[in-house]
GROMACS .gro file of C-alpha atoms in nm:
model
  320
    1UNK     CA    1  16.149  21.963 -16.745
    2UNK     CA    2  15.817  22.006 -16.831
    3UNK     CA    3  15.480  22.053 -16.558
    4UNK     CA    4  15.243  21.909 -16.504
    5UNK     CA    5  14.924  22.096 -16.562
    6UNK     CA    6  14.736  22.164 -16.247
    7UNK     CA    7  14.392  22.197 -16.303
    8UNK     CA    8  14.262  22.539 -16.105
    9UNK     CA    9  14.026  22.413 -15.901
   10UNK     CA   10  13.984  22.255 -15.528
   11UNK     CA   11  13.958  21.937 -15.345
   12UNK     CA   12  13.656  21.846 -15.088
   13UNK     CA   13  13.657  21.652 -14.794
   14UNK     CA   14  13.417  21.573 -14.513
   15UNK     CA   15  13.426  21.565 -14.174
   16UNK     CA   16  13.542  21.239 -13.968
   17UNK     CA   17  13.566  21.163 -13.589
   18UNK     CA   18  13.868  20.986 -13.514
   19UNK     CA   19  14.138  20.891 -13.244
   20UNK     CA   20  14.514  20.817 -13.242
   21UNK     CA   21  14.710  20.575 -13.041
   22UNK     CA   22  15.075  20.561 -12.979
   23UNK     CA   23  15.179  20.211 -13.027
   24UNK     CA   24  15.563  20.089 -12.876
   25UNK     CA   25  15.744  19.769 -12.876
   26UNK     CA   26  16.081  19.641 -12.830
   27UNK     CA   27  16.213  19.715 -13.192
   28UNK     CA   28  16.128  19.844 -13.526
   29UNK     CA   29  16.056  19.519 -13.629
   30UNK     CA   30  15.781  19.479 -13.384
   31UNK     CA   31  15.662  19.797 -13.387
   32UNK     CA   32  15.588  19.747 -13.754
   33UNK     CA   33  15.389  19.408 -13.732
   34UNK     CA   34  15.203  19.564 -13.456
   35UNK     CA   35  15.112  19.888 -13.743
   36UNK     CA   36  15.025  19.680 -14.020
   37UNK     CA   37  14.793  19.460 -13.819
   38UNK     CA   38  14.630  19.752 -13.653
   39UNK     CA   39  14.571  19.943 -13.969
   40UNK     CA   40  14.462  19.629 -14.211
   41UNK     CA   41  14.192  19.593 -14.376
   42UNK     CA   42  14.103  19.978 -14.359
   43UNK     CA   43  14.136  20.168 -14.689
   44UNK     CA   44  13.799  20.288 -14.718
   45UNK     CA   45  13.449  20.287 -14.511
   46UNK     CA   46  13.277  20.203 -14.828
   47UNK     CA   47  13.302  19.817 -14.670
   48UNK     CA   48  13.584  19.839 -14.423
   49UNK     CA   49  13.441  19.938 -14.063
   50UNK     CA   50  13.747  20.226 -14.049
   51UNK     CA   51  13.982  20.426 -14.212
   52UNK     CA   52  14.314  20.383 -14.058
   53UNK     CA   53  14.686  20.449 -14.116
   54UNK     CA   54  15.025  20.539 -14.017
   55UNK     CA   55  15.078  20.903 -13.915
   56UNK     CA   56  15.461  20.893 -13.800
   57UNK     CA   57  15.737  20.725 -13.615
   58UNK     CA   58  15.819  20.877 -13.304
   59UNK     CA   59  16.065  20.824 -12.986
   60UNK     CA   60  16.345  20.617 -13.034
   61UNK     CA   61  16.440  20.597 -13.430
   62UNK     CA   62  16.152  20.827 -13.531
   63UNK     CA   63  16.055  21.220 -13.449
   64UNK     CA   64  16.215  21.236 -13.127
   65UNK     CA   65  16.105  21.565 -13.029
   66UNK     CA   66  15.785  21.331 -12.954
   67UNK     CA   67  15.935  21.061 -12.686
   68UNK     CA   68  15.722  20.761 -12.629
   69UNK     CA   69  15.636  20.697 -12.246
   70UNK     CA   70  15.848  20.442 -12.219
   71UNK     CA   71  16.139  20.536 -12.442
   72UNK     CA   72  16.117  20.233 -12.716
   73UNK     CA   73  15.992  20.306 -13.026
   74UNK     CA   74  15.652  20.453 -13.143
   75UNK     CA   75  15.393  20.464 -13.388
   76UNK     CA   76  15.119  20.724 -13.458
   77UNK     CA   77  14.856  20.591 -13.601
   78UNK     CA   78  14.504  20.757 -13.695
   79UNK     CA   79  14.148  20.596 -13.730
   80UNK     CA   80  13.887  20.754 -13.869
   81UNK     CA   81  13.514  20.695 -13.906
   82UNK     CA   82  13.271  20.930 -14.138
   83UNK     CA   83  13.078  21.179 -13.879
   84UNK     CA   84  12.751  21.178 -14.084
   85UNK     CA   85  12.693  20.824 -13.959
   86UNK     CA   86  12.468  20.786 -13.697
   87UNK     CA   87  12.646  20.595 -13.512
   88UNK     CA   88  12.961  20.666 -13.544
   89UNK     CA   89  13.142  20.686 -13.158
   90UNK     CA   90  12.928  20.336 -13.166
   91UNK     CA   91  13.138  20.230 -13.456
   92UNK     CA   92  13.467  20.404 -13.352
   93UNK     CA   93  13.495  20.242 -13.034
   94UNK     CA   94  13.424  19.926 -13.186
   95UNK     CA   95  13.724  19.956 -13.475
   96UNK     CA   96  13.925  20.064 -13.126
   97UNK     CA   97  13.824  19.787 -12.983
   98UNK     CA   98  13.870  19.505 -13.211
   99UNK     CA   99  14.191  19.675 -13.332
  100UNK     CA  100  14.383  19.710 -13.033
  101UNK     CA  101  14.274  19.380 -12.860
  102UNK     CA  102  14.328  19.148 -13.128
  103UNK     CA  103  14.655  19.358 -13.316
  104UNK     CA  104  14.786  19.499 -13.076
  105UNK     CA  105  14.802  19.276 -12.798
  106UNK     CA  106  14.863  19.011 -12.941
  107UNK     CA  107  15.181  19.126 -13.122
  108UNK     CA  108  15.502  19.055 -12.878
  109UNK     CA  109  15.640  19.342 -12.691
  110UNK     CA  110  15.393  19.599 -12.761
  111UNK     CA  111  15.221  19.824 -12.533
  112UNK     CA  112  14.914  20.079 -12.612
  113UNK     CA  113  14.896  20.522 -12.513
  114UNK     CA  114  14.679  20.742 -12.530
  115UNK     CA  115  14.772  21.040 -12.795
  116UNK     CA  116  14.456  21.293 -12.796
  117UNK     CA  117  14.526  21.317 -12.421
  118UNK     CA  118  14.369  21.694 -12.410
  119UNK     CA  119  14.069  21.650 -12.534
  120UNK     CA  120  13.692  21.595 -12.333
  121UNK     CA  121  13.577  21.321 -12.514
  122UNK     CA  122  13.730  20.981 -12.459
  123UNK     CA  123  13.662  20.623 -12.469
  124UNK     CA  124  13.751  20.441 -12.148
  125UNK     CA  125  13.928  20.125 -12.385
  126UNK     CA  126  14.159  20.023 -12.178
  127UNK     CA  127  13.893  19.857 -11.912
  128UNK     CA  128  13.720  19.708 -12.189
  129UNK     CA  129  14.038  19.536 -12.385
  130UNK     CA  130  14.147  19.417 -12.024
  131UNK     CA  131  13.875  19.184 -11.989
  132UNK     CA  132  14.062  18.963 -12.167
  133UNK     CA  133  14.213  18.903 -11.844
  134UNK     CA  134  13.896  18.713 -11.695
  135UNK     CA  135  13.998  18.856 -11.372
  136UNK     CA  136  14.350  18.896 -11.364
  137UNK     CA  137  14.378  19.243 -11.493
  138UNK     CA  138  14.463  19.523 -11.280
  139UNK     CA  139  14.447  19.899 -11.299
  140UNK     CA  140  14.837  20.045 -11.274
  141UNK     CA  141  15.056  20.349 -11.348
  142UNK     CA  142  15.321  20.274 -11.562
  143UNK     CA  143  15.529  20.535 -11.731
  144UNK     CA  144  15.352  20.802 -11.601
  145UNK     CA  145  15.041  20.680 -11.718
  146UNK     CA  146  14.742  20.538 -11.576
  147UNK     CA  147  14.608  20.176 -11.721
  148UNK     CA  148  14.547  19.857 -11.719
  149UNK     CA  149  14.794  19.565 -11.697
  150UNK     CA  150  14.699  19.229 -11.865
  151UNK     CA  151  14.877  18.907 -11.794
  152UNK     CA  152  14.930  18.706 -12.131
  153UNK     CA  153  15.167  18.432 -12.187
  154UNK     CA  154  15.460  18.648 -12.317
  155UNK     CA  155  15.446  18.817 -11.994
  156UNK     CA  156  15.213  19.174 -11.977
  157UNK     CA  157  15.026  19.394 -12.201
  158UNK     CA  158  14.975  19.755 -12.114
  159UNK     CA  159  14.709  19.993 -12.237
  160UNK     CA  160  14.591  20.342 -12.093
  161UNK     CA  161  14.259  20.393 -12.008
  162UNK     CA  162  14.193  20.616 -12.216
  163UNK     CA  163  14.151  20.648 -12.624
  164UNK     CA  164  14.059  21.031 -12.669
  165UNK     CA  165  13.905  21.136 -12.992
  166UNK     CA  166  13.753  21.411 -13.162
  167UNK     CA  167  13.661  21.615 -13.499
  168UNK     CA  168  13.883  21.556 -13.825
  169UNK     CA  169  13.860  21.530 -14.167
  170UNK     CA  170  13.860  21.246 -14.454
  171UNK     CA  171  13.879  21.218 -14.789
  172UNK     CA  172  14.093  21.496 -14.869
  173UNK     CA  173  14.236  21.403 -15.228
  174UNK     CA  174  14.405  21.441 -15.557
  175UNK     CA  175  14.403  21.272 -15.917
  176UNK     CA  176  14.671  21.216 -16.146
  177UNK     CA  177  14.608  21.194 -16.530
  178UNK     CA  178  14.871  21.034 -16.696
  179UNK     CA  179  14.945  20.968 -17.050
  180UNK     CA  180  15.054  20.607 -16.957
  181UNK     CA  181  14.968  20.404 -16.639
  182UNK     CA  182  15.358  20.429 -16.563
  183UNK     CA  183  15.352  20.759 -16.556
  184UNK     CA  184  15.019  20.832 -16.342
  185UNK     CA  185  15.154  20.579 -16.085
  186UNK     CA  186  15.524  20.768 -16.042
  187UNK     CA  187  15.307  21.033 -15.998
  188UNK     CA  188  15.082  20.924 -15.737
  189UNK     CA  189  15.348  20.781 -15.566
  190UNK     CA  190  15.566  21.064 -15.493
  191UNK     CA  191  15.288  21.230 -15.432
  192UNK     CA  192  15.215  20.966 -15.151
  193UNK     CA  193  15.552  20.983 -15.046
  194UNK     CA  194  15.564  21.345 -14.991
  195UNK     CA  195  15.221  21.382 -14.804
  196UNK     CA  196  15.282  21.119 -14.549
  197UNK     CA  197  15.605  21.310 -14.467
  198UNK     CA  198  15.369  21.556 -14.297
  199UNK     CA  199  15.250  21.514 -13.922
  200UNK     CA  200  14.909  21.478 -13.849
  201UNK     CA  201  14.789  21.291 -14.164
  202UNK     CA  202  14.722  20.959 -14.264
  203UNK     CA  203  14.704  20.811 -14.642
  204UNK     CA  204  14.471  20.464 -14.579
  205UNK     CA  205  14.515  20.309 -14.879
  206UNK     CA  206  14.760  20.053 -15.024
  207UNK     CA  207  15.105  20.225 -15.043
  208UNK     CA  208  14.898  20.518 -15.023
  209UNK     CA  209  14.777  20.532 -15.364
  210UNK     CA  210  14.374  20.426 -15.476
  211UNK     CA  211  14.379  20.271 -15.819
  212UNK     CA  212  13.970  20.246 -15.786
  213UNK     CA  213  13.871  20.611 -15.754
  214UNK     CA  214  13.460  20.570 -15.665
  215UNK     CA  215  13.170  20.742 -15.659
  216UNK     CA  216  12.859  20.765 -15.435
  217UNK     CA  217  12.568  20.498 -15.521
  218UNK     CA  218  12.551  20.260 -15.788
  219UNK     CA  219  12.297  20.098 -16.010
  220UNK     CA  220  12.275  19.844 -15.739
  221UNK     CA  221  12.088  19.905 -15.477
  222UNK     CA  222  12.283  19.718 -15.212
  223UNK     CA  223  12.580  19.902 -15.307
  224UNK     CA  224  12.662  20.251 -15.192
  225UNK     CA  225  12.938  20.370 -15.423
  226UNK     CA  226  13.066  20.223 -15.764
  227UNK     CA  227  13.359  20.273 -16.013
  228UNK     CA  228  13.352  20.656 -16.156
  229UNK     CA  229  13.282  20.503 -16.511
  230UNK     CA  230  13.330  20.850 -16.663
  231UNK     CA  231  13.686  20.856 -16.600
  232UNK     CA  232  13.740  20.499 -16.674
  233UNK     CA  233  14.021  20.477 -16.980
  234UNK     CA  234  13.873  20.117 -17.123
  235UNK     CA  235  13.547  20.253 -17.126
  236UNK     CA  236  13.562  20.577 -17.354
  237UNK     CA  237  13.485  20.408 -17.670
  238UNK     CA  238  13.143  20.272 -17.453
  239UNK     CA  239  13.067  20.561 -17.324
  240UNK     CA  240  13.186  20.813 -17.628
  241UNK     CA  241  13.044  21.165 -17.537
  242UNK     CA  242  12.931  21.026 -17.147
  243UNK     CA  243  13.331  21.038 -17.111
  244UNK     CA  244  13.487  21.261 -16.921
  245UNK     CA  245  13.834  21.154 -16.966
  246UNK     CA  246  14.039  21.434 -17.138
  247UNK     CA  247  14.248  21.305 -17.442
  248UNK     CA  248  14.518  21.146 -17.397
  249UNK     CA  249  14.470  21.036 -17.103
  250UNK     CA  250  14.471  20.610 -17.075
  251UNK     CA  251  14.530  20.610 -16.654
  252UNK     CA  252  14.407  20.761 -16.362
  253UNK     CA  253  14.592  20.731 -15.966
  254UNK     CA  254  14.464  20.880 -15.655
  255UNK     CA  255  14.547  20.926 -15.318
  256UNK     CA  256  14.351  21.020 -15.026
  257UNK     CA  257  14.459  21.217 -14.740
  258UNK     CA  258  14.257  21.195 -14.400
  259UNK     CA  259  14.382  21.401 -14.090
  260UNK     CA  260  14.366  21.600 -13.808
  261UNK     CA  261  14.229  21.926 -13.952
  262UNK     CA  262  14.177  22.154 -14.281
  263UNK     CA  263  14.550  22.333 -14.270
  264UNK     CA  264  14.710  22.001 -14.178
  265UNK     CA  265  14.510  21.868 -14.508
  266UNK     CA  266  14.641  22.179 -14.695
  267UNK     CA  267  15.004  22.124 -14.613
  268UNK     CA  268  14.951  21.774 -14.699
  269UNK     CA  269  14.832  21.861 -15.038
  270UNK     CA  270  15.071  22.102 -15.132
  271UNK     CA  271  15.368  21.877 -15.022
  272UNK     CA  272  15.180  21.633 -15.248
  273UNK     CA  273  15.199  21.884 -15.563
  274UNK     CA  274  15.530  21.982 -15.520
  275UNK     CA  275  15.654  21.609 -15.535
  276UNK     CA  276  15.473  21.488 -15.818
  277UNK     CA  277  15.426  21.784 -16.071
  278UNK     CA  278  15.754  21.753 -16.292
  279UNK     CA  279  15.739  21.345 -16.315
  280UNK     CA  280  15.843  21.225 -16.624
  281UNK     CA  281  15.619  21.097 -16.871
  282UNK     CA  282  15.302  21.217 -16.670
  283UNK     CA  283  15.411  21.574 -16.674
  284UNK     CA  284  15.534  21.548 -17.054
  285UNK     CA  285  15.156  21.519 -17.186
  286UNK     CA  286  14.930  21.594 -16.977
  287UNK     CA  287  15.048  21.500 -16.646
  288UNK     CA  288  14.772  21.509 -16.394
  289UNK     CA  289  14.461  21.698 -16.274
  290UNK     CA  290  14.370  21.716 -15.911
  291UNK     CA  291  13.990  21.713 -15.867
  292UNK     CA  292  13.697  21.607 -15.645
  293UNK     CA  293  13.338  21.682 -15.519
  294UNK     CA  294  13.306  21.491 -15.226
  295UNK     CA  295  13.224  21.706 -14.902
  296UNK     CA  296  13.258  22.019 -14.728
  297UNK     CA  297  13.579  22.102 -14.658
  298UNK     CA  298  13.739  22.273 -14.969
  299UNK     CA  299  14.124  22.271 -15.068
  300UNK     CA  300  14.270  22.499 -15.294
  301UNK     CA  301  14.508  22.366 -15.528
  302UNK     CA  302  14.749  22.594 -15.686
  303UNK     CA  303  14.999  22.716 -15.492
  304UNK     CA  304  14.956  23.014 -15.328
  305UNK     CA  305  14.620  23.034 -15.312
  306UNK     CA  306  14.422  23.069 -14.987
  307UNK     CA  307  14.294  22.779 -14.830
  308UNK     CA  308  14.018  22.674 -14.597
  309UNK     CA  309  13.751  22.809 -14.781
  310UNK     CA  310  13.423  22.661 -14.656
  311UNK     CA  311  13.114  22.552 -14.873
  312UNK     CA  312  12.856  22.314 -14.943
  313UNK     CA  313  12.867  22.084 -15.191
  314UNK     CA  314  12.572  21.973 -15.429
  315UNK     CA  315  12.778  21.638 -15.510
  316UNK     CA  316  12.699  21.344 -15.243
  317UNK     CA  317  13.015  21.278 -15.033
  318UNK     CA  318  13.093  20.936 -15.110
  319UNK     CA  319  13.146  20.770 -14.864
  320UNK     CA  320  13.507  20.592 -14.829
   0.00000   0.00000   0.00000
C-alpha cells in the first residue's frame, strides 16, 4: 500500500502549566459523565479558559498497574493553561475550580485525587470547593488521603486538598493533507486514536481531531487568532499565488497533542505517524504533511530522527 509522504520537517509547541486529577465513581458510566463534563468546553485557549482532556483510564477496568485510592474506577485527566500568560496559576486554579465544583461534584458517585502528588507547587482546592458546604464540611482522611468531606443530597463528596501542578507542554501537532476530506479525516483519526493510547497526553479537541487549524492574530483587532487562509481548499482560486496549499490537496485535519513533557510529546507523535501513514485514499495522492510554527519546543518528524531539539521560533505561538 502506498505512504503517505511525510514532509521532513518538525512540529513546535509551547510551554503550558497544568495539573491532573484522578476522578472515580461507582461505574464506567459515571465515571464518564463526570469526564465529559469536566473536560467540556475546552478545545482551545483561543476563547475557552483551558485546555483539557482525557489522559487514561486507570484502576478498576482501566491501567491497573495505576489503582485508584479507593479501588472504583478512574480517570486521568489533564488541564492545561498557556505559561506566557500572566496570569496563568490565577487562571488555572480558576478552570480547577469551576471544573471540579460544578462537574465533578455534582455528578453522582464521584469523588476527586490528587495525581501530581510529588511536586512543590500545589493549589490547596479542596478547602476552596468545600465551601459549598456553608459550614458543614470537614477536613478527613479517606483512602489514605487527606481532604475534605462535603455533605450533598446524594450523600458525600470527597476531594483532596491538594491539586499539584507544574511545567508541560501544548500544542504539540500534526496536519494531514488529503486528496479528499474522507481521506484526511481517516487519517487524522487514527492518528488520534493512536496518540491518546499513550500515557501522559491529552488530545483537547472534538474526537481529538481540529477541523479549524488557526493562526495567531487576525485582521480584527479583538480577535487573537483567525482561520490559516493559506491552507484553506475553497479559497485557492481567491488567493491564487497567496496559496499555500500543495496540489491536489482539497482537505486539511489536525490534531493537537498537549502533555506532560517533550519525550512524552515525541512518543505521542510517532504513535500518531505510524497509525495514519498508509490510510487509504490520503496516502494514495498525497496523503498528509505534518507541519507547524507555533512555539519552542521542536518535534522531529520522521522516524528515527532525534528529538527534543530546542529553538526559538520567529512565528508567534498562537495561542490555543
Amino acid at each position: 500500500m502506498p505512504r503517505a509522504e511525510i514532509d521532513d520537517t518538525y512540529a513546535e509547541a509551547f510551554r503550558s502549566v497544568y495539573a491532573e486529577v484522578l476522578i472515580t465513581a461507582r461505574d464506567r458510566r459515571w465515571l464518564d459523565e463526570a469526564v465529559r463534563a469536566a473536560t467540556g468546553n475546552a478545545s482551545s485557549t483561543i476563547l475557552c479558559d483551558c485546555e483539557a482532556g482525557l489522559d487514561r483510564y486507570v484502576g478498576l477496568g482501566g491501567d491497573e498497574s495505576y489503582p485508584t485510592p479507593d479501588g472504583r474506577p478512574g480517570a486521568i485527566v489533564q488541564f492545561h493553561v498557556p505559561r506566557f500568560r500572566k496570569d496563568r496559576l490565577e487562571a488555572l486554579e480558576q478552570s480547577l475550580l469551576v471544573r471540579m465544583s460544578q462537574n465533578v461534584m455534582t455528578c453522582p458517585t464521584t469523588a476527586c485525587f490528587n495525581v501530581l502528588s510529588d511536586s512543590e507547587t500545589f493549589f490547596k482546592l479542596g478547602r476552596k470547593v468545600a465551601f459549598f458546604g456553608d459550614g458543614h464540611q470537614f477536613r478527613a482522611e479517606r483512602f489514605g488521603r487527606r481532604g475534605w468531606v462535603v455533605p450533598i443530597l446524594s450523600g458525600e463528596f470527597f476531594i483532596e486538598r491538594r491539586v499539584g501542578f507544574r511545567d508541560g507542554l501544548m500544542g504539540g501537532n500534526l496536519w494531514f493533507f488529503g486528496a479528499t476530506a474522507e481521506g484526511a479525516l481517516e487519517a487524522a483519526d487514527r492518528a488520534a486514536i493512536a496518540a491518546s493510547r499513550v500515557s501522559g497526553v491529552i488530545l483537547p479537541f472534538p474526537g481529538g481531531v481540529a477541523s479549524s487549524g488557526s493562526k495567531a492574530g487576525s485582521r480584527y483587532s479583538f480577535a487573537i487568532a483567525s482561520t490559516y487562509a493559506e491552507y484553506c481548499p475553497t479559497l485557492r482560486d481567491k488567493l491564487g499565488d497567496k496559496s499555500r496549499l500543495p496540489a491536489g490537496v482539497n482537505s486539511v485535519q489536525e490534531i493537537i497533542i498537549n502533555g506532560r513533557d517533550l519525550p512524552t510529546i515525541v512518543k505521542a507523535t510517532q504513535a500518531a505517524i505510524a497509525a495514519s501513514v498508509e490510510t487509504p485514499g490520503a496516502a494514495e495522492d498525497l496523503g498528509r504533511q505534518l507541519r507547524r510554527a507555533a512555539g519552542e519546543e521542536l518535534c522531529l518528524l520522521a522516524p528515527g530522527e532525534a528529538a527534543g531539539v530546542r529553538a526559538t521560533s520567529s512565528v508567534p505561538a498562537t495561542p490555543r
